[in-house]
Amino acid sequence: MPEYRGWDAEVARDVIASHGATEGPLLPILHDLQSIFGHVPREAVPLLADALNLSRAEVHGVITFYHDFRAEPAGRHVLKLCQAEACQSMGARDLAEHLRRRLDIGLHETTADGRITVEPVYCLGNCACAPAALADGQLVGRIDAKRLDRLVDAMEAGR
Amino acid sequence: MKVFVPRDAAAISVGADDVARAIQAEAAARGIELQLVRNGSRGLLWLEPFVEVETPSGRIGYGPVAAEDVPGLFAAGFAEGGDHALRHGRPEEIPYLARQQRLTFARCGITDPLSLDDYEAHDGLRGLRAALAMEPAAIVETVVASGLRGRGGAGFPTGIKWRTVLQAQADRKYIVCNADEGDSGTFADRMIMEGDPFLLVEGMIIAGIATGATKGFIYIRSEYPHAVAAMNAAIDIAYQRRVLGPSVLDSGKRFDLEVRVGAGAYICGEETSLLESLEGKRGMVRPKPPLPALKGLFGRPTVINNVLSLTSVPIILDKGAAFYAEYGTGRSRGTQPLQLAGNVKRGGLIEVAFGLTLRELIEEFGGGTASGRPFRAVQVGGPLGAYFPESLLDTPLDYESMAAKKGMLGHGGVVVFDDRVDLAVQARFAMEFCAIESCGKCTPCRIGSTRGAETIDKIIANRDTGGRELGRNLTLIEDLCETMLDGSLCALGGLTPYPVLSALTHFPDDFDRAPAPAQAAE
């Protein structure tokens, strides 16, 4: 499970400055910010707009266009369950339903204790070992309800 | 003892790292000196983790190996290729591999992906060396003559794109590799980037030398962290060994290469949207013209090619256009790495000359469904590809034959479904997916996909009761599909009707309507 830090404008400014020579730097910067803070804090928007000579609306537009960038922190653990066709053919919809029953949350939701966020993902490129999931960034294949339960058990046993 | 355990993400997802650790521990406990190579995957994905051991009579493969199998393997004389229930003999003699014609994937699974020496010992860099001795126009014409067409899905002749960029005048030109492999059922780009990354580096340098571009970007989707790591590591090595940089292999010609990571937007697999994303913008589709070949990345002439197109180039330059063009059928020349996935017994990567039929692929390579239940449908070409029933399985997998049946080969992904699939639900998903991933630029895609999902919801709600409501919504969805087909700016909105209409045409039962001829009589 990754550890993230709280908002720090100096850190954000350093990240932006480190991309001074990058062509088309906005996406690389957003990835870096999210890897540090766990999401792209709204305080970063004016800094980005200022540094890259963009309007705040343009920066906001980019952040909200891409599924990866979060405006709010996710749960402490993130479970991404593939819901694309190859995984559907091997029971991915049933697995989402299994998770809903066990955790009492649907896709795009976080458990009330802030521990686990469940999200759909559309293809992890593991289609011959379907169904697939990404558990805290680790790719897992050939999952069934039992293996899914073990992943959730591990998340619940931790912090 | 030399052992190979794949580092491919699919292998890791089913325990390859644990197996590698178990082999190290067992070898240490037995006092055996171990050389562990983390190779790419052979593409026999149902056998992953597929472990190979080097013996005097060649490499011997075992799979699928779990960590707990490792002590038993050693006890069975695994180090000498001893007999065991998981033993498959020499990998190249396994029929699944023996039947293939591997040109692009020739090295994948055999070499250490991050050893440039290994790469060169297996014919690597020969294409680049040949290209460096040629005039740019001659390189371009070689690619044209090979008949190579874009492997991303559209099938546009690669050499023609290159010719346009070569002839364009500009202060800077770019090579962009589209590695935003978002189609469900596809993983060939991922496998080759993880299993033979220098091949993509080589292909992109050749593209640069051929067109006068000095900078390349590889845009890899964020869902592929292993591929990102492999490409970055390969690029670092290539710079150290002066394969990349100010003087490629001491030729005096410059080529720089950089990896960029996407951010979870399927639409960025569309080439103009990808260029917008590389520039740091929302991935909104650009109208064409201007063509990216003339006004592409940062407004400069840009070659934008799929991973599989660029990785086909080195062998064309090495062995010649005629060698490559000998493979294939009709206007589909060369080989196509097909990806067999979903509910199938033996899923994997199958590189063959164009012309294999769907039935040969699913039945002979795939061995039927994984569940053992009857086959019902296959979707070819990703989420925008058509669903085919059993009666269309004799269709050859090439661009023209697929188009003739109102389908498409796309990026070569083939997803098998058993008899539990509900094609009305799949058709709804196609619309829903389009709604989730639409960039929003054009109305047929942005609004049509949402209305389409709603309309199919009504069909599903009414299909058991029948009646006028059902008939009206079926007419509506067909009209809507026509609008999206004709009126969308790019392939997302323009091809989403393929899975929907094919489901309606070939699986009318799932929509509770009579087959087409009977309906015409109404």
XYZ file of C-alpha atoms in Angstrom:
681
model
C 0.000 0.000 0.000
C 1.508 3.350 -1.010
C 2.068 6.133 1.548
C 1.067 9.627 0.501
C 1.894 13.001 2.005
C -0.334 15.957 2.745
C -0.461 19.011 0.505
C 2.791 20.915 0.339
C 3.035 23.774 -2.153
C 6.832 23.732 -2.105
C 6.935 20.068 -3.096
C 4.436 20.744 -5.875
C 6.482 23.694 -7.151
C 9.600 21.515 -7.219
C 7.782 18.852 -9.229
C 6.597 21.429 -11.746
C 10.064 22.974 -12.003
C 11.645 19.555 -12.578
C 9.706 19.310 -15.838
C 11.043 22.589 -17.194
C 12.596 20.918 -20.224
C 9.764 18.458 -20.905
C 7.780 18.870 -24.121
C 4.056 18.819 -23.281
C 4.701 18.570 -19.534
C 1.189 18.646 -18.043
C 0.431 14.900 -17.952
C 3.851 13.898 -16.595
C 3.481 16.552 -13.865
C -0.022 15.386 -12.954
C 1.208 11.784 -12.695
C 4.057 12.916 -10.421
C 1.745 14.981 -8.215
C -0.689 12.110 -7.869
C 2.103 9.678 -6.998
C 3.186 12.014 -4.181
C -0.154 13.212 -2.821
C -2.387 10.292 -3.815
C -4.587 12.677 -5.784
C -4.231 15.997 -7.561
C -5.106 18.515 -4.837
C -7.132 21.478 -6.049
C -4.464 23.774 -4.611
C -2.208 22.527 -7.423
C -4.432 23.933 -10.164
C -3.428 27.618 -9.896
C 0.240 26.653 -9.549
C 0.050 24.600 -12.746
C -1.868 27.290 -14.616
C 0.688 29.888 -13.618
C 3.754 27.793 -14.448
C 2.505 26.472 -17.790
C 0.796 29.645 -18.981
C -2.620 27.995 -19.073
C -5.966 29.073 -17.659
C -7.197 27.333 -14.515
C -10.113 26.079 -16.586
C -7.740 24.395 -19.008
C -5.859 22.658 -16.204
C -9.130 21.614 -14.565
C -10.334 20.360 -17.943
C -7.320 18.111 -18.341
C -7.496 16.727 -14.799
C -11.158 15.854 -15.150
C -10.821 14.378 -18.660
C -8.619 11.468 -17.617
C -9.999 8.628 -15.510
C -6.683 8.185 -13.688
C -6.520 11.588 -12.028
C -8.357 11.904 -8.731
C -9.615 15.165 -7.311
C -10.089 13.501 -3.903
C -7.992 10.868 -2.138
C -9.046 7.256 -2.679
C -9.428 4.695 0.078
C -6.239 3.361 1.648
C -6.443 0.356 -0.656
C -7.597 0.434 -4.254
C -9.023 -2.618 -5.965
C -9.561 -2.217 -9.682
C -11.678 -4.945 -11.164
C -11.560 -5.425 -14.928
C -15.048 -5.181 -16.406
C -14.180 -5.385 -20.100
C -15.369 -8.050 -22.517
C -12.696 -10.740 -22.105
C -13.129 -10.653 -18.337
C -16.937 -10.499 -18.744
C -16.738 -13.776 -20.649
C -15.121 -15.335 -17.584
C -17.508 -13.976 -14.983
C -16.253 -10.454 -14.190
C -19.788 -9.155 -13.624
C -20.381 -11.844 -10.995
C -17.167 -10.837 -9.275
C -18.314 -7.209 -9.086
C -21.568 -8.424 -7.567
C -19.641 -10.616 -5.120
C -17.657 -7.565 -3.990
C -20.812 -5.489 -3.682
C -22.311 -8.056 -1.340
C -19.180 -8.480 0.709
C -18.170 -4.817 1.066
C -21.611 -3.251 0.653
C -20.253 -0.853 -1.964
C -20.579 -0.656 -5.713
C -18.004 0.218 -8.339
C -16.549 3.752 -7.908
C -17.269 3.634 -4.177
C -15.200 3.507 -0.996
C -16.036 1.581 2.153
C -17.376 3.743 5.005
C -14.158 3.287 6.983
C -12.127 4.669 4.071
C -10.234 1.421 3.765
C -11.052 0.080 0.313
C -12.000 1.790 -2.945
C -13.418 -0.430 -5.683
C -13.209 0.767 -9.271
C -13.880 -0.737 -12.663
C -11.056 -0.786 -15.176
C -11.468 -1.501 -18.862
C -8.744 -3.927 -19.765
C -5.482 -4.676 -18.043
C -4.076 -6.584 -21.024
C -4.356 -9.865 -19.149
C -7.225 -11.154 -21.263
C -5.948 -14.724 -21.677
C -5.731 -15.060 -17.884
C -9.159 -13.543 -17.226
C -10.748 -12.387 -15.011
C -8.105 -9.884 -13.967
C -7.787 -7.225 -11.283
C -5.296 -4.708 -9.997
C -4.926 -4.875 -6.222
C -2.957 -1.876 -4.922
C -1.156 -1.804 -8.238
C -0.417 -5.540 -8.360
C -1.810 -7.358 -11.372
C -3.649 -10.579 -10.544
C -5.126 -13.008 -13.051
C -7.432 -16.031 -13.135
C -9.321 -14.692 -10.143
C -12.477 -16.236 -8.790
C -14.595 -15.357 -5.770
C -12.198 -17.204 -3.467
C -9.091 -15.451 -4.747
C -10.935 -12.118 -4.640
C -11.867 -12.784 -1.020
C -8.231 -13.439 -0.169
C -7.233 -10.107 -1.741
C -9.907 -8.307 0.271
C -8.927 -10.223 3.433
C -5.359 -8.971 3.032
C -6.594 -5.390 2.605
C -8.825 -5.658 5.653
C -6.054 -7.210 7.763
C -3.744 -4.252 7.086
C -4.135 -0.671 8.118
C 21.652 -24.652 -14.117
C 19.980 -22.044 -16.315
C 16.271 -21.469 -15.739
C 13.870 -19.108 -17.471
C 10.858 -17.678 -15.611
C 8.902 -15.052 -17.552
C 8.753 -11.462 -16.341
C 5.674 -10.881 -18.499
C 2.842 -9.200 -16.571
C 0.428 -12.055 -17.360
C 2.897 -14.584 -15.940
C 3.464 -12.414 -12.866
C -0.311 -12.085 -12.399
C -0.549 -15.833 -11.915
C 2.472 -16.213 -9.655
C 5.689 -16.104 -11.743
C 7.534 -14.011 -9.141
C 6.659 -16.512 -6.411
C 7.820 -19.347 -8.661
C 11.112 -17.562 -9.370
C 11.698 -17.104 -5.619
C 10.827 -20.740 -4.931
C 13.276 -21.908 -7.604
C 16.028 -19.738 -6.124
C 15.325 -21.097 -2.630
C 15.184 -24.714 -3.758
C 18.363 -24.428 -5.835
C 20.153 -22.833 -2.889
C 18.932 -25.567 -0.520
C 20.244 -28.203 -2.896
C 23.539 -26.404 -3.469
C 22.839 -26.008 -7.181
C 24.360 -23.013 -8.909
C 21.468 -21.196 -10.574
C 21.366 -18.723 -13.423
C 17.858 -17.306 -13.450
C 16.732 -15.428 -16.567
C 13.497 -13.461 -16.461
C 12.515 -13.836 -20.101
C 9.478 -12.603 -21.977
C 6.489 -14.878 -22.414
C 6.313 -17.407 -25.221
C 2.648 -16.512 -25.422
C 1.374 -19.900 -24.265
C -0.575 -18.004 -21.669
C -2.686 -20.889 -20.397
C 0.595 -22.544 -19.358
C 1.860 -19.524 -17.415
C 3.876 -19.509 -15.286
C 5.782 -21.405 -17.975
C 9.243 -22.289 -16.676
C 12.045 -23.471 -18.952
C 15.316 -25.155 -18.078
C 18.319 -25.324 -20.384
C 19.545 -28.856 -21.065
C 22.049 -30.328 -23.543
C 19.118 -31.278 -25.779
C 17.615 -27.778 -25.751
C 15.231 -25.945 -23.465
C 12.522 -27.978 -21.732
C 9.297 -26.302 -20.607
C 7.072 -26.908 -17.592
C 3.747 -25.293 -16.845
C 1.610 -24.020 -15.350
C 4.029 -24.099 -12.413
C 2.916 -22.969 -8.964
C 5.441 -22.128 -6.248
C 4.408 -25.248 -4.328
C 5.252 -27.433 -7.377
C 8.905 -26.386 -7.284
C 10.312 -28.894 -4.730
C 8.560 -31.720 -6.601
C 10.011 -30.498 -9.891
C 13.528 -30.583 -8.502
C 12.890 -34.046 -7.038
C 11.811 -35.199 -10.515
C 15.130 -34.103 -12.021
C 13.894 -30.767 -13.348
C 17.499 -29.541 -13.687
C 18.117 -32.180 -16.384
C 14.694 -31.788 -17.970
C 13.310 -34.759 -16.045
C 9.841 -36.161 -16.465
C 6.964 -34.583 -14.530
C 3.227 -34.133 -14.934
C 3.811 -30.465 -15.888
C 6.518 -31.212 -18.468
C 5.748 -30.146 -22.039
C 9.041 -30.946 -23.701
C 10.774 -28.502 -26.040
C 8.631 -25.381 -26.329
C 9.231 -24.986 -30.063
C 7.761 -28.450 -30.592
C 4.518 -27.668 -28.778
C 1.993 -27.636 -31.669
C 0.609 -24.251 -30.566
C 4.036 -22.694 -31.186
C 5.197 -25.019 -33.965
C 2.262 -23.945 -36.163
C 3.053 -20.251 -35.847
C 5.087 -18.040 -38.156
C 6.852 -15.763 -35.758
C 8.473 -12.771 -37.391
C 7.650 -9.962 -34.950
C 7.638 -12.257 -31.915
C 10.628 -14.319 -33.106
C 12.679 -13.540 -30.006
C 9.903 -13.054 -27.463
C 10.277 -15.607 -24.673
C 13.639 -16.797 -25.917
C 15.943 -13.949 -24.950
C 16.539 -11.849 -21.864
C 14.488 -8.765 -22.800
C 16.978 -6.341 -21.267
C 20.168 -7.845 -22.658
C 21.261 -5.935 -25.749
C 23.923 -8.587 -26.350
C 21.271 -11.289 -26.334
C 19.211 -9.139 -28.711
C 22.109 -8.794 -31.152
C 22.983 -12.491 -30.884
C 19.433 -13.220 -32.079
C 19.559 -11.012 -35.201
C 18.726 -7.781 -33.361
C 19.851 -4.432 -34.868
C 20.395 -6.007 -38.289
C 17.436 -4.092 -39.698
C 18.753 -0.816 -38.289
C 22.257 -1.445 -39.639
C 20.768 -2.159 -43.060
C 18.685 1.019 -42.878
C 21.701 3.152 -41.931
C 23.386 2.067 -45.171
C 20.362 3.151 -47.249
C 18.951 6.439 -48.480
C 15.843 7.497 -46.518
C 13.639 7.182 -49.595
C 14.887 3.631 -50.175
C 13.946 2.659 -46.605
C 10.471 4.115 -47.109
C 10.019 2.307 -50.422
C 11.099 -0.980 -48.814
C 8.360 -0.588 -46.217
C 5.854 0.335 -48.950
C 6.841 -2.724 -50.983
C 6.485 -5.036 -47.976
C 2.760 -4.282 -47.965
C 2.839 -3.614 -44.205
C -0.438 -2.089 -43.043
C -1.110 -0.420 -39.721
C -1.591 -3.094 -37.096
C -3.454 -0.768 -34.746
C -6.757 -1.429 -36.424
C -7.249 0.899 -39.367
C -4.889 -1.018 -41.658
C -3.516 2.037 -43.466
C -0.314 1.268 -45.426
C 2.585 2.135 -43.125
C 5.002 3.026 -45.920
C 2.613 5.587 -47.407
C 2.440 7.404 -44.067
C 6.211 7.418 -43.906
C 6.506 8.736 -47.468
C 4.232 11.667 -46.619
C 6.355 12.555 -43.597
C 9.616 12.161 -45.523
C 8.404 14.564 -48.187
C 7.095 17.132 -45.687
C 9.366 20.088 -44.997
C 9.695 21.191 -41.368
C 12.223 22.216 -38.734
C 11.345 19.128 -36.664
C 9.526 15.863 -37.229
C 8.392 13.241 -34.756
C 7.888 9.492 -34.538
C 5.069 8.584 -32.158
C 4.362 5.024 -31.143
C 0.780 4.322 -30.200
C 1.068 1.895 -27.297
C -2.328 2.799 -25.878
C -3.550 -0.748 -26.341
C -6.987 -0.375 -24.804
C -9.023 -2.989 -26.663
C -10.252 -5.778 -24.452
C -8.816 -9.052 -25.704
C -5.542 -7.527 -26.875
C -2.147 -7.785 -25.247
C 0.344 -8.155 -28.106
C 1.750 -4.637 -27.674
C 2.202 -5.257 -23.968
C 3.879 -8.614 -24.553
C 6.373 -7.355 -27.120
C 7.252 -4.277 -25.043
C 7.872 -6.459 -22.001
C 9.402 -9.382 -23.866
C 11.501 -7.710 -26.578
C 11.647 -3.950 -25.938
C 14.730 -3.328 -28.083
C 12.685 -4.384 -31.111
C 10.404 -1.355 -30.662
C 13.402 0.903 -30.053
C 14.953 -0.397 -33.290
C 11.737 0.013 -35.287
C 11.308 3.598 -34.119
C 14.897 4.543 -34.932
C 14.436 3.121 -38.437
C 11.265 5.187 -38.804
C 13.232 8.262 -37.726
C 16.113 7.633 -40.123
C 13.637 6.989 -42.951
C 11.614 10.175 -42.473
C 14.132 12.603 -41.045
C 12.578 12.658 -37.570
C 14.962 12.928 -34.648
C 12.620 12.511 -31.704
C 10.299 9.693 -30.762
C 7.644 9.250 -28.113
C 6.128 5.974 -26.971
C 2.696 6.644 -25.485
C 1.949 3.685 -23.207
C -1.283 3.310 -21.293
C -1.020 3.611 -17.524
C -2.587 0.159 -17.103
C 0.723 -1.291 -18.362
C 3.274 -0.460 -15.633
C 5.454 -3.465 -16.498
C 5.684 -2.392 -20.127
C 6.528 1.170 -19.058
C 9.338 -0.126 -16.842
C 10.691 -2.457 -19.542
C 10.705 0.244 -22.214
C 12.366 2.794 -19.917
C 15.045 0.272 -18.958
C 15.656 -0.670 -22.601
C 15.896 2.991 -23.621
C 18.467 3.661 -20.870
C 20.573 0.746 -22.100
C 20.206 1.850 -25.709
C 21.522 5.309 -24.785
C 24.477 3.810 -22.875
C 25.343 1.656 -25.862
C 24.883 4.562 -28.313
C 22.047 2.897 -30.152
C 20.088 6.027 -29.231
C 21.429 9.547 -28.946
C 23.340 12.071 -31.059
C 24.961 9.442 -33.278
C 22.964 6.250 -33.697
C 25.492 3.387 -33.966
C 28.140 6.016 -34.852
C 26.264 6.990 -38.013
C 26.203 10.678 -37.199
C 22.397 10.539 -37.245
C 20.487 11.587 -34.134
C 17.504 9.864 -32.571
C 16.081 10.455 -29.115
C 13.327 8.421 -27.542
C 11.074 8.974 -24.554
C 8.230 7.071 -22.881
C 5.029 8.898 -21.951
C 2.336 7.363 -19.798
C -1.374 7.742 -20.565
C -3.962 8.391 -17.908
C -6.749 5.891 -18.381
C -8.546 7.317 -21.413
C -9.461 4.726 -24.058
C -9.979 7.457 -26.642
C -6.269 8.280 -26.554
C -5.718 5.175 -28.668
C -7.227 7.253 -31.478
C -4.200 8.855 -33.100
C -5.211 12.514 -33.042
C -6.501 12.250 -29.495
C -3.191 10.647 -28.529
C -1.323 13.594 -30.019
C -3.457 16.040 -28.026
C -2.728 14.039 -24.891
C 1.025 14.064 -25.595
C 0.805 17.831 -25.886
C -0.688 17.913 -22.394
C -4.290 18.558 -23.368
C -7.607 16.786 -23.010
C -7.620 13.829 -25.387
C -10.093 15.416 -27.788
C -10.181 14.026 -31.316
C -8.935 16.383 -34.029
C -10.713 16.625 -37.354
C -8.722 15.315 -40.312
C -7.351 16.905 -42.462
C -4.787 18.050 -41.641
C -3.238 14.617 -41.477
C -0.859 13.973 -38.581
C 1.746 13.128 -41.220
C 1.703 16.812 -42.171
C 0.557 18.533 -38.971
C 0.894 16.131 -36.075
C 2.584 16.491 -32.707
C 3.122 20.175 -31.842
C 2.001 20.947 -35.397
C 4.972 19.122 -36.945
C 4.974 16.243 -39.464
C 4.540 13.077 -37.418
C 4.646 9.375 -38.083
C 2.172 7.776 -35.709
C 2.196 3.985 -35.819
C 1.057 1.153 -33.621
C 3.577 -0.939 -31.665
C 3.054 -3.951 -33.934
C 3.591 -1.897 -37.095
C 6.859 -0.467 -35.803
C 8.065 -3.824 -34.486
C 7.434 -5.392 -37.915
C 9.837 -2.946 -39.557
C 13.236 -4.315 -38.407
C 12.726 -7.716 -40.026
C 11.505 -6.063 -43.241
C 14.717 -4.032 -43.427
C 16.806 -7.047 -42.458
C 15.323 -9.634 -44.805
C 13.784 -7.437 -47.466
C 10.295 -6.445 -48.542
C 9.800 -9.573 -50.651
C 10.523 -11.863 -47.711
C 7.817 -10.191 -45.635
C 5.299 -9.892 -48.461
C 5.528 -13.633 -49.119
C 3.447 -14.141 -45.999
C -0.257 -13.415 -46.018
C -3.102 -13.284 -48.454
C -4.598 -10.743 -50.880
C -3.916 -7.208 -49.694
C -3.122 -8.390 -46.157
C 0.620 -9.055 -46.326
C 2.880 -10.402 -43.638
C 1.939 -11.839 -40.299
C -0.599 -10.789 -37.701
C -0.053 -11.438 -34.025
C -3.518 -12.618 -32.987
C -4.531 -12.614 -29.369
C -6.879 -15.335 -28.249
C -8.635 -14.590 -24.987
C -11.742 -14.768 -22.874
C -13.579 -18.023 -22.373
C -11.129 -20.259 -24.187
C -9.123 -23.244 -22.993
C -5.770 -22.243 -24.460
C -5.531 -18.473 -24.672
C -2.390 -16.817 -25.904
C -0.440 -15.028 -28.584
C -0.609 -16.579 -32.032
C 1.440 -14.954 -34.774
C 0.545 -16.372 -38.165
C 0.367 -15.221 -41.753
C -2.964 -13.568 -42.545
C -5.574 -16.066 -43.628
C -6.113 -18.361 -40.639
C -9.843 -18.817 -40.064
C -11.608 -17.994 -36.840
C -12.546 -21.656 -36.476
C -8.947 -22.826 -36.796
C -7.962 -20.231 -34.236
C -10.660 -20.982 -31.670
C -10.931 -24.736 -32.094
C -7.450 -25.872 -33.092
C -5.355 -23.366 -31.186
C -7.842 -22.536 -28.456
C -9.263 -26.002 -27.848
C -12.786 -24.655 -27.337
C -14.227 -22.846 -24.343
C -12.533 -22.764 -20.951
C -15.813 -23.564 -19.249
C -16.387 -26.632 -21.431
C -19.820 -25.272 -22.328
C -20.880 -24.798 -25.960
C -19.385 -21.894 -27.927
C -21.869 -19.129 -28.698
C -20.153 -15.931 -29.824
C -16.798 -14.385 -30.574
C -15.932 -10.710 -30.606
C -13.088 -9.829 -32.941
C -11.256 -6.527 -32.870
C -11.935 -5.212 -29.386
C -14.917 -3.329 -27.949
C -15.665 -1.811 -31.367
C -15.540 -5.176 -33.135
C -18.442 -7.309 -34.286
C -19.843 -10.366 -32.497
C -19.809 -13.395 -34.785
C -21.844 -16.588 -34.324
C -20.773 -20.138 -35.066
C -21.939 -19.849 -38.699
C -19.285 -17.192 -39.452
C -16.347 -19.054 -37.955
C -14.949 -19.995 -41.356
C -14.148 -16.339 -42.052
C -10.409 -15.850 -42.618
C -8.734 -13.371 -40.305
C -7.593 -10.734 -42.774
C -8.667 -7.131 -43.317
C -10.862 -7.668 -46.380
C -12.549 -10.935 -45.370
C -13.545 -9.514 -41.993
C -14.870 -6.320 -43.597
C -16.923 -8.401 -46.044
C -18.784 -9.899 -43.063
C -19.329 -6.459 -41.496
C -16.637 -7.067 -38.932
C -13.075 -5.959 -38.502
C -9.774 -7.449 -37.521
C -8.808 -4.359 -35.541
C -5.767 -4.976 -33.413
C -6.220 -8.750 -33.647
C -7.967 -9.431 -30.347
C -10.340 -12.408 -30.320
C -12.622 -12.883 -27.308
C -14.604 -16.107 -26.968
C -17.943 -16.422 -25.145
C -19.807 -19.567 -24.146
C -23.570 -20.132 -24.286
C -24.241 -18.106 -21.134
C -23.598 -14.821 -22.919
C -26.564 -12.486 -23.435
C -25.898 -10.498 -26.595
C -28.407 -7.811 -25.669
C -26.379 -7.149 -22.534
C -23.184 -7.124 -24.597
C -24.740 -4.670 -27.064
C -25.725 -2.449 -24.157
C -22.179 -2.624 -22.815
C -20.821 -1.482 -26.186
C -22.963 1.664 -25.941
C -22.143 2.171 -22.265
C -18.419 1.835 -22.937
C -18.669 4.385 -25.733
C -20.494 6.750 -23.372
C -17.825 6.341 -20.694
C -14.937 6.823 -23.096
C -16.322 9.358 -25.586
C -14.187 12.497 -25.758
C -17.367 14.492 -26.287
C -16.299 16.328 -29.398
C -19.003 15.069 -31.753
C -22.692 14.664 -30.994
C -23.418 11.213 -32.460
C -20.845 9.658 -30.159
C -21.359 11.844 -27.071
C -25.155 11.757 -27.003
C -25.815 8.747 -29.212
C -23.988 6.347 -26.943
C -26.016 7.385 -23.890
C -29.328 7.248 -25.777
C -28.210 3.915 -27.208
C -27.631 2.397 -23.781
C -31.044 3.708 -22.621
C -32.761 2.299 -25.687
C -31.206 -1.127 -25.229
C -32.294 -0.992 -21.578
C -35.867 -0.561 -22.823
C -35.429 -3.440 -25.239
C -34.136 -5.671 -22.464
C -37.017 -4.636 -20.192
C -39.585 -5.397 -22.905
C -38.107 -8.380 -24.647
C -40.080 -10.924 -22.663
C -43.373 -9.128 -23.259
C -42.843 -8.288 -26.905
C -45.327 -5.909 -28.428
C -45.098 -2.561 -30.152
C -42.787 -0.943 -27.607
C -40.122 -3.524 -28.388
C -40.448 -3.142 -32.150
C -40.214 0.655 -31.914
C -37.055 0.523 -29.843
C -35.444 -2.003 -32.184
C -36.091 0.360 -35.096
C -34.775 3.248 -33.039
C -31.527 1.510 -32.154
C -30.893 0.618 -35.781
C -31.488 4.241 -36.824
C -29.227 5.465 -34.066
C -26.483 3.065 -35.134
C -26.718 4.376 -38.672
C -26.342 7.948 -37.421
C -23.327 7.049 -35.325
C -21.727 5.088 -38.179
C -22.084 7.928 -40.653
C -21.864 10.963 -38.428
C -19.102 10.352 -35.902
C -15.760 12.074 -36.132
C -13.615 9.056 -35.261
C -13.703 5.293 -34.903
C -15.075 5.261 -31.341
C -18.520 6.566 -32.241
C -18.193 5.307 -35.793
C -17.552 1.683 -34.880
C -19.536 1.244 -31.659
C -22.495 0.235 -33.880
C -20.498 -2.812 -35.046
C -20.936 -4.864 -31.880
C -24.519 -3.594 -31.506
C -25.694 -4.309 -35.062
C -23.866 -7.632 -35.248
C -25.539 -8.717 -32.016
C -28.925 -7.709 -33.465
C -28.272 -9.437 -36.782
C -26.702 -12.667 -35.628
C -28.373 -13.176 -32.265
C -31.981 -12.024 -32.738
C -33.209 -14.426 -30.046
C -31.490 -12.361 -27.397
C -33.578 -9.375 -28.452
C -36.715 -11.499 -28.611
C -37.436 -10.828 -32.202
C -37.929 -13.068 -35.172
C -34.940 -13.624 -37.484
C -34.555 -11.007 -40.199
C -36.567 -12.606 -43.071
C -39.642 -13.169 -40.898
C -39.520 -9.589 -39.654
C -39.390 -8.263 -43.208
C -42.719 -10.003 -43.844
C -44.434 -8.088 -41.042
